[in-house]
mmCIF file of C-alpha atoms in Angstrom:
data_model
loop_
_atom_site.group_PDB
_atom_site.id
_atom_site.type_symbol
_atom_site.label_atom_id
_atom_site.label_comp_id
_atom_site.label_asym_id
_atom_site.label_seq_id
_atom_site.Cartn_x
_atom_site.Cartn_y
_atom_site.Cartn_z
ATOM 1 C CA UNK A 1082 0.000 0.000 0.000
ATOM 2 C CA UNK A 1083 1.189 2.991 -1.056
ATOM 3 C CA UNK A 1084 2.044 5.873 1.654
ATOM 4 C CA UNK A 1085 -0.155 8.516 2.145
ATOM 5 C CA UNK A 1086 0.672 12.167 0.889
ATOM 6 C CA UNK A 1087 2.197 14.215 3.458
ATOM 7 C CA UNK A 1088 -0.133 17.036 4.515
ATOM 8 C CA UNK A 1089 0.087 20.351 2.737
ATOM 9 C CA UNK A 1090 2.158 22.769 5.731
ATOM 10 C CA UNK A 1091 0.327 26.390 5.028
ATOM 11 C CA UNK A 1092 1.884 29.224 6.320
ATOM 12 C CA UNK A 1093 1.154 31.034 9.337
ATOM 13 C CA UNK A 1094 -0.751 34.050 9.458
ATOM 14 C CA UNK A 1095 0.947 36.831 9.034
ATOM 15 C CA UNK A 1096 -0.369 39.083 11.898
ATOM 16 C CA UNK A 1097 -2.071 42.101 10.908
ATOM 17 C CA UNK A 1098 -3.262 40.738 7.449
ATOM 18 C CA UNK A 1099 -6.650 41.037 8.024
ATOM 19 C CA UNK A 1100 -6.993 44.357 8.889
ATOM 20 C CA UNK A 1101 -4.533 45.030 5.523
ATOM 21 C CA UNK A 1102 -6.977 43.361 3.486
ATOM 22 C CA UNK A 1103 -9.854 44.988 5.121
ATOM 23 C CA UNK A 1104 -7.935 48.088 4.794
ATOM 24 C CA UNK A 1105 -7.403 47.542 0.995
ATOM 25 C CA UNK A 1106 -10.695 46.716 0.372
ATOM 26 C CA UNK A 1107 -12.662 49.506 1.544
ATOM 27 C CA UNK A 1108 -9.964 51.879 -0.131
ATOM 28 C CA UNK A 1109 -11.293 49.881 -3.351
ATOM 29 C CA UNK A 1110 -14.857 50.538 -2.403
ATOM 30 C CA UNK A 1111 -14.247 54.107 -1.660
ATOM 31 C CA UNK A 1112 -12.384 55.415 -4.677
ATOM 32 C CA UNK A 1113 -14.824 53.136 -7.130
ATOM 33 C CA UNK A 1114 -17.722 54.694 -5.193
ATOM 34 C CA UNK A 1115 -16.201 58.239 -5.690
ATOM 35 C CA UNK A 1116 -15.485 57.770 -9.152
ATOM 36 C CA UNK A 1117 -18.961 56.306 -9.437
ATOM 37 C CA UNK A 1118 -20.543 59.470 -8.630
ATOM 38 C CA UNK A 1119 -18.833 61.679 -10.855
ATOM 39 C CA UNK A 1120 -19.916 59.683 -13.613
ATOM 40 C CA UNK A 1121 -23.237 59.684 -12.523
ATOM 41 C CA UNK A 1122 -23.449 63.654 -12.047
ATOM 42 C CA UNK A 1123 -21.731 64.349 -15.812
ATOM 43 C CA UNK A 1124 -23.328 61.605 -17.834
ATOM 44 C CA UNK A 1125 -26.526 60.600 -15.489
ATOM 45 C CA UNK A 1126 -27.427 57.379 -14.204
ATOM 46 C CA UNK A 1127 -28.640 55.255 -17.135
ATOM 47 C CA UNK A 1128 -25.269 56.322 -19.278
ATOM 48 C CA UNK A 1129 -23.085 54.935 -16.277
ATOM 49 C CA UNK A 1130 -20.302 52.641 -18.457
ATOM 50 C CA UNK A 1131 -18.807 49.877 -16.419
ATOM 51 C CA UNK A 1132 -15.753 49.561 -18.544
ATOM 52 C CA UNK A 1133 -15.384 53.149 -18.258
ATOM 53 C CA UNK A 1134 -15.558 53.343 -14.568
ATOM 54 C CA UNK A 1135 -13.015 50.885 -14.312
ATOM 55 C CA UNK A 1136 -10.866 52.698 -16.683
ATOM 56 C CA UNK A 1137 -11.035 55.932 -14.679
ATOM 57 C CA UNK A 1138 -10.587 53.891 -11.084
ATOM 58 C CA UNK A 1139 -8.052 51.641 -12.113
ATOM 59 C CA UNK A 1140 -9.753 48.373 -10.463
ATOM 60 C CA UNK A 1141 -10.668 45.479 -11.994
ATOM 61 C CA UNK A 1142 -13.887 44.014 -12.973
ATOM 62 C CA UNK A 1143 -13.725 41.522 -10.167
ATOM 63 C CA UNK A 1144 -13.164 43.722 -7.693
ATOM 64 C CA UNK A 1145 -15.657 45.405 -8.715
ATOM 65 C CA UNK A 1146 -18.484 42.274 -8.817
ATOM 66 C CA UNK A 1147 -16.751 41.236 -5.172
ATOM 67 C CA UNK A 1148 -17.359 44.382 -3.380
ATOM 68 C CA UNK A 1149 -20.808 45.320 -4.822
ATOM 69 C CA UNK A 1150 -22.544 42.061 -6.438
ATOM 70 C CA UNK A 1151 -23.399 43.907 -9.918
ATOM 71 C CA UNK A 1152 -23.482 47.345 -11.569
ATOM 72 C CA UNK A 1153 -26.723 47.851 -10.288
ATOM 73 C CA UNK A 1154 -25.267 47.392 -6.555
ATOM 74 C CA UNK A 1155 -22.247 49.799 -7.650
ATOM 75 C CA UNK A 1156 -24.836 52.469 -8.317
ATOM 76 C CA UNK A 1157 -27.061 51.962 -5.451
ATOM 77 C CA UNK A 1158 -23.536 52.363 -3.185
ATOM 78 C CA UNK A 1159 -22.744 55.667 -5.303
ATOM 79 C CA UNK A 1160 -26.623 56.460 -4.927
ATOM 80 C CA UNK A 1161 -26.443 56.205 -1.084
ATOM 81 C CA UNK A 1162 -22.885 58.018 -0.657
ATOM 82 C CA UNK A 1163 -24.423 61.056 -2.348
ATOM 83 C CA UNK A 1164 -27.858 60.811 -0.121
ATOM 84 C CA UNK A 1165 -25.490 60.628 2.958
ATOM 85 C CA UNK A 1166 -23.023 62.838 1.800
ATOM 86 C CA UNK A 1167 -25.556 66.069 0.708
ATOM 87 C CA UNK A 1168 -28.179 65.764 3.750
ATOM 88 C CA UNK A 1169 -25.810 65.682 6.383
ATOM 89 C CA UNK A 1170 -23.955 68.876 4.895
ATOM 90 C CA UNK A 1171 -27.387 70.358 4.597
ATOM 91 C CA UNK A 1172 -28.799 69.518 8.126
ATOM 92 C CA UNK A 1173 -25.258 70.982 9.722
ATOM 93 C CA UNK A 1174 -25.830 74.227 7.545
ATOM 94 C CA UNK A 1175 -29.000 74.773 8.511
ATOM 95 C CA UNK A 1176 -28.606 74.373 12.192
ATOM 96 C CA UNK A 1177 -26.059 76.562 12.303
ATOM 97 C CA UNK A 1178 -28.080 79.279 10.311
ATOM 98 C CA UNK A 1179 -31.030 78.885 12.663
ATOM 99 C CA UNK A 1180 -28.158 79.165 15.791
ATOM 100 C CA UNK A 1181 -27.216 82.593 14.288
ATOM 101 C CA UNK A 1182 -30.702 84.289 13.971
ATOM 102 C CA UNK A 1183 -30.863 86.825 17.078
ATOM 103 C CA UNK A 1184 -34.934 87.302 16.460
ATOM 104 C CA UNK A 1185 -38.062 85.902 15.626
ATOM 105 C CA UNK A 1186 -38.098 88.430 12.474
ATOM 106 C CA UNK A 1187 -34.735 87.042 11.497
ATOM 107 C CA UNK A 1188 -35.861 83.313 11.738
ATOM 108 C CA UNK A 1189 -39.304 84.274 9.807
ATOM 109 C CA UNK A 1190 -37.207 85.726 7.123
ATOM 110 C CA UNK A 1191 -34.255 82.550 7.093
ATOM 111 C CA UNK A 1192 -37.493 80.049 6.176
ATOM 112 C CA UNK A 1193 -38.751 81.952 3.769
ATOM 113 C CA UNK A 1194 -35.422 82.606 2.249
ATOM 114 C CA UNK A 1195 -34.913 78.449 2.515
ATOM 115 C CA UNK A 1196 -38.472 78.178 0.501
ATOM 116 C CA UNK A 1197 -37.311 80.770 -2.099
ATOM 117 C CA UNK A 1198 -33.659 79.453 -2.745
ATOM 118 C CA UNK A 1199 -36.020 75.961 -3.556
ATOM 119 C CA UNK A 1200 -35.650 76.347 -7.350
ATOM 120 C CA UNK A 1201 -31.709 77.446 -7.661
ATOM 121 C CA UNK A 1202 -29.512 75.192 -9.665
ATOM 122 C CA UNK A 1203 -27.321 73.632 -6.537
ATOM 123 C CA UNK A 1204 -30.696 72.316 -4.486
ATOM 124 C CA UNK A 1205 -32.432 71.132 -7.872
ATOM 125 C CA UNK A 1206 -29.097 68.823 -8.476
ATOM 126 C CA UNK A 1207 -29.666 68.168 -4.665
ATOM 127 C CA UNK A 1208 -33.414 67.031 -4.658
ATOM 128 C CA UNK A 1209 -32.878 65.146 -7.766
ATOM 129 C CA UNK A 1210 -30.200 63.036 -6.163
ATOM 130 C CA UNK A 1211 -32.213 62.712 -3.300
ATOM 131 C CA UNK A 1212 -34.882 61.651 -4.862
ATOM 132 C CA UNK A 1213 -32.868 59.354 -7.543
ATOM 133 C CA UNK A 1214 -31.178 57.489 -4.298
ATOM 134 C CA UNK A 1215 -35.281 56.940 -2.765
ATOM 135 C CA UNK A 1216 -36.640 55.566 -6.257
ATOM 136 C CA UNK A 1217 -33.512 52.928 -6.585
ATOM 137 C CA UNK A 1218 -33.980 52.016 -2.802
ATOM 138 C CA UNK A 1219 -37.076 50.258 -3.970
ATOM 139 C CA UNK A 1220 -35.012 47.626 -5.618
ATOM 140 C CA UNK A 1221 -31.968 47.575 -3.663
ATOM 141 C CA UNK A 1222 -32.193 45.960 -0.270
ATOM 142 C CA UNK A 1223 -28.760 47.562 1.185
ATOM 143 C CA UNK A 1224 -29.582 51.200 -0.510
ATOM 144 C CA UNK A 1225 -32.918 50.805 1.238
ATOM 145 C CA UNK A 1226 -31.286 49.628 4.699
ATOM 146 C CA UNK A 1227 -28.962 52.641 4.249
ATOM 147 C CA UNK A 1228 -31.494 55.219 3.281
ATOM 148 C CA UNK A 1229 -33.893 54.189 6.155
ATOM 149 C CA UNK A 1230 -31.312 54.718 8.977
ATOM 150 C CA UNK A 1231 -29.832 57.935 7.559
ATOM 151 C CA UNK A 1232 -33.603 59.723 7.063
ATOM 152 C CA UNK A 1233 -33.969 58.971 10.967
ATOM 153 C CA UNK A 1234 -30.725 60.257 11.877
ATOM 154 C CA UNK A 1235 -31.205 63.285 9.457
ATOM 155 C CA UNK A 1236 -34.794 63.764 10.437
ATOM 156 C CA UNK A 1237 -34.004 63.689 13.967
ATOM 157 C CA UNK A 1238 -31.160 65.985 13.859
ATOM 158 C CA UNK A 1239 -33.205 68.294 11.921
ATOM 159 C CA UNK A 1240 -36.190 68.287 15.049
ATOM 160 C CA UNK A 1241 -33.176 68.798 17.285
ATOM 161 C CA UNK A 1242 -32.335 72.024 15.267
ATOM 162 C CA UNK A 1243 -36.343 73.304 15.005
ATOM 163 C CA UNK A 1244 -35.918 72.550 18.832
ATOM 164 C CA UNK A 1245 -33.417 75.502 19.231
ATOM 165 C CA UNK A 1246 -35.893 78.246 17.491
ATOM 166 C CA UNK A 1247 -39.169 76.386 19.603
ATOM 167 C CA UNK A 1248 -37.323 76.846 22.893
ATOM 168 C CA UNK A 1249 -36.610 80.773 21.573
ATOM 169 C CA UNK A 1250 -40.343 81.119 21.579
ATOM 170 C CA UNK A 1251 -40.805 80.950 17.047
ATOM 171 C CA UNK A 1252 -41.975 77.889 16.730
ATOM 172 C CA UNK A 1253 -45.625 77.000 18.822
ATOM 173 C CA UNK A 1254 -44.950 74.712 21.323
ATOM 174 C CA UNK A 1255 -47.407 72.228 20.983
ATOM 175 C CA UNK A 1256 -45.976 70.913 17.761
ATOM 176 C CA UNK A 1257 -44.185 67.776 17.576
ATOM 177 C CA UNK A 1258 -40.883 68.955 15.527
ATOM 178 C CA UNK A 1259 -40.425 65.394 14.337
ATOM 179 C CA UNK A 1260 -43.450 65.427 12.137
ATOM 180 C CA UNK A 1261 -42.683 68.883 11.398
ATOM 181 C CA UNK A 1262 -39.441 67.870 10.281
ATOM 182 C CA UNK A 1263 -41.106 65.365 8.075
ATOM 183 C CA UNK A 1264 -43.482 67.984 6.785
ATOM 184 C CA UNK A 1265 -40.437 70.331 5.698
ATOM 185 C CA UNK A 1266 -38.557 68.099 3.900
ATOM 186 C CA UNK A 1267 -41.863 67.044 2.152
ATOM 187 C CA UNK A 1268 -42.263 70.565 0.759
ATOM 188 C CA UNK A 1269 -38.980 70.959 -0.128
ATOM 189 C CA UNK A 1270 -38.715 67.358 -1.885
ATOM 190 C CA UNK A 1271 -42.103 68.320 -3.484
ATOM 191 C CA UNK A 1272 -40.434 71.110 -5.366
ATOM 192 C CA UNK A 1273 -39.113 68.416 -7.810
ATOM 193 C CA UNK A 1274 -42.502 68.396 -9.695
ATOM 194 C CA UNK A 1275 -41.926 72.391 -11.024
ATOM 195 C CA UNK A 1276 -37.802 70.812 -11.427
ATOM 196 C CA UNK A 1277 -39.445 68.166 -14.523
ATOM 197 C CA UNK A 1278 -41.681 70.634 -16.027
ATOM 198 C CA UNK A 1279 -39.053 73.445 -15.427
ATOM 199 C CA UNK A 1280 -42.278 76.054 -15.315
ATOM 200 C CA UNK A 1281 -39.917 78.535 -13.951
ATOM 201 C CA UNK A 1282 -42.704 81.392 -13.576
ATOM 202 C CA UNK A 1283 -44.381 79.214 -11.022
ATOM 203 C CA UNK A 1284 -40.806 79.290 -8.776
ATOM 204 C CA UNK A 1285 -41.735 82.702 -6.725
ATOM 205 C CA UNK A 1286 -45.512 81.689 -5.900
ATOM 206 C CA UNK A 1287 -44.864 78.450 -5.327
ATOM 207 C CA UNK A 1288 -41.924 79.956 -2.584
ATOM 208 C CA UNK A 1289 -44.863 82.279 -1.423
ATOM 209 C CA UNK A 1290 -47.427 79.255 -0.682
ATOM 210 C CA UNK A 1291 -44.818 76.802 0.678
ATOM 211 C CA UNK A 1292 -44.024 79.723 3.549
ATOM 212 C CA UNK A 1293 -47.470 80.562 3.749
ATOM 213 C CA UNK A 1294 -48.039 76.358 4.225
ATOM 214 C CA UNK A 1295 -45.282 76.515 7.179
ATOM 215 C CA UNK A 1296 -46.783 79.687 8.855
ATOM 216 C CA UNK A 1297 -49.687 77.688 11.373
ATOM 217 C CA UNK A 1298 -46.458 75.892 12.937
ATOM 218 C CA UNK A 1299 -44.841 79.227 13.647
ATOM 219 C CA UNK A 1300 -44.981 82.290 15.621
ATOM 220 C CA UNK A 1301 -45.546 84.883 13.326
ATOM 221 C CA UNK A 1302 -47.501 87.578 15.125
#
């Protein structure tokens, strides 16, 4: 009989691997994601070219399929980083405006000035992303998962910031500023209907009536 084959000997772990492989990998993620992104804001989403965006990245098509499962799951990642990326900015910019008002007059006139700046180019590229990342969420389970927990972060930071003009006295204080918080973002998400017909004549009445829609939540008199 024949001896038996001597075992294979691997080698030992080298310590510290792991985390340089985990390392490595989210470095890929990252820079495919960013790259991701910009091709999505110059050519749009449904123009996206794989071979292109591994062209520009430098990573390799199975990279790519082992760190995001498909194009589709590239875009939703890209989708996600921008939804993340843009509220966040938003929510800290806006706190910090509200922070600086020193009177009720000054906070009346900061929301109205939020309803009127709706329709200018940088918050249309804004909703639409927002809005892009919320349609594609419907397919993707992980864009979903990621969109869910980053609206209730970004919803309640935003209640924590209409907290600071409640406790000032200019906003009533019966209202619940969560649902309010809900409420504003609805208005200004709703602004993407007069951003597909482009019916810019309707931009300064429609700023009018979405202050005027605000106005029973604040003090105004």
């Amino acid at each position: 009989m024949p001896p038996k084959p001597a075992k294979k000997r691997t080698a030992p772990k080298t310590e510290g691997a792991e985390p340089e492989k985990s390392r490595r990998g989210a470095a890929t993620m990252t820079k495919l994601i960013a790259v991701t992104a910009k091709e999505i804001d110059r050519v749009g989403l449904a123009k996206v070219d794989v071979e292109s965006l591994l062209k520009k990245s430098k990573i390799s098509k199975g990279s790519l399929y082992h760190h995001f499962g498909s194009k589709n799951g590239l875009l939703a990642a890209a989708a996600a980083q921008q939804f993340v990326t843009y509220l966040q900015a938003e929510g800290v910019a806006f706190r910090t405006l509200i922070e600086n008002c020193a009177s009720k007059k000054e906070f009346l006139k900061l929301i109205a000035g939020v309803m009127k700046i709706t329709s200018l180019k940088r918050n249309r590229e804004f909703r639409q992303k927002r809005v892009r990342a919320i349609a594609m969420s419907f397919n993707e389970k992980n864009l979903s998962k990621v969109i869910k927990a980053e609206q209730l972060v970004v919803t309640q930071y935003l209640a924590e910031t209409f907290a600071v003009a409640q406790k000032r006295g200019w906003i009533k204080p019966d209202i619940d500023l969560v649902a309010l918080s809900y409420f504003f973002q609805g208005v200004f998400i709703g602004h993407i209907l007069l951003d597909i017909t482009n019916q810019v004549e309707y931009d300064e009445r429609w700023s009018e009536i979405a202050f005027k829609a605000l106005q029973p939540f604040l003090v105004v008199d």
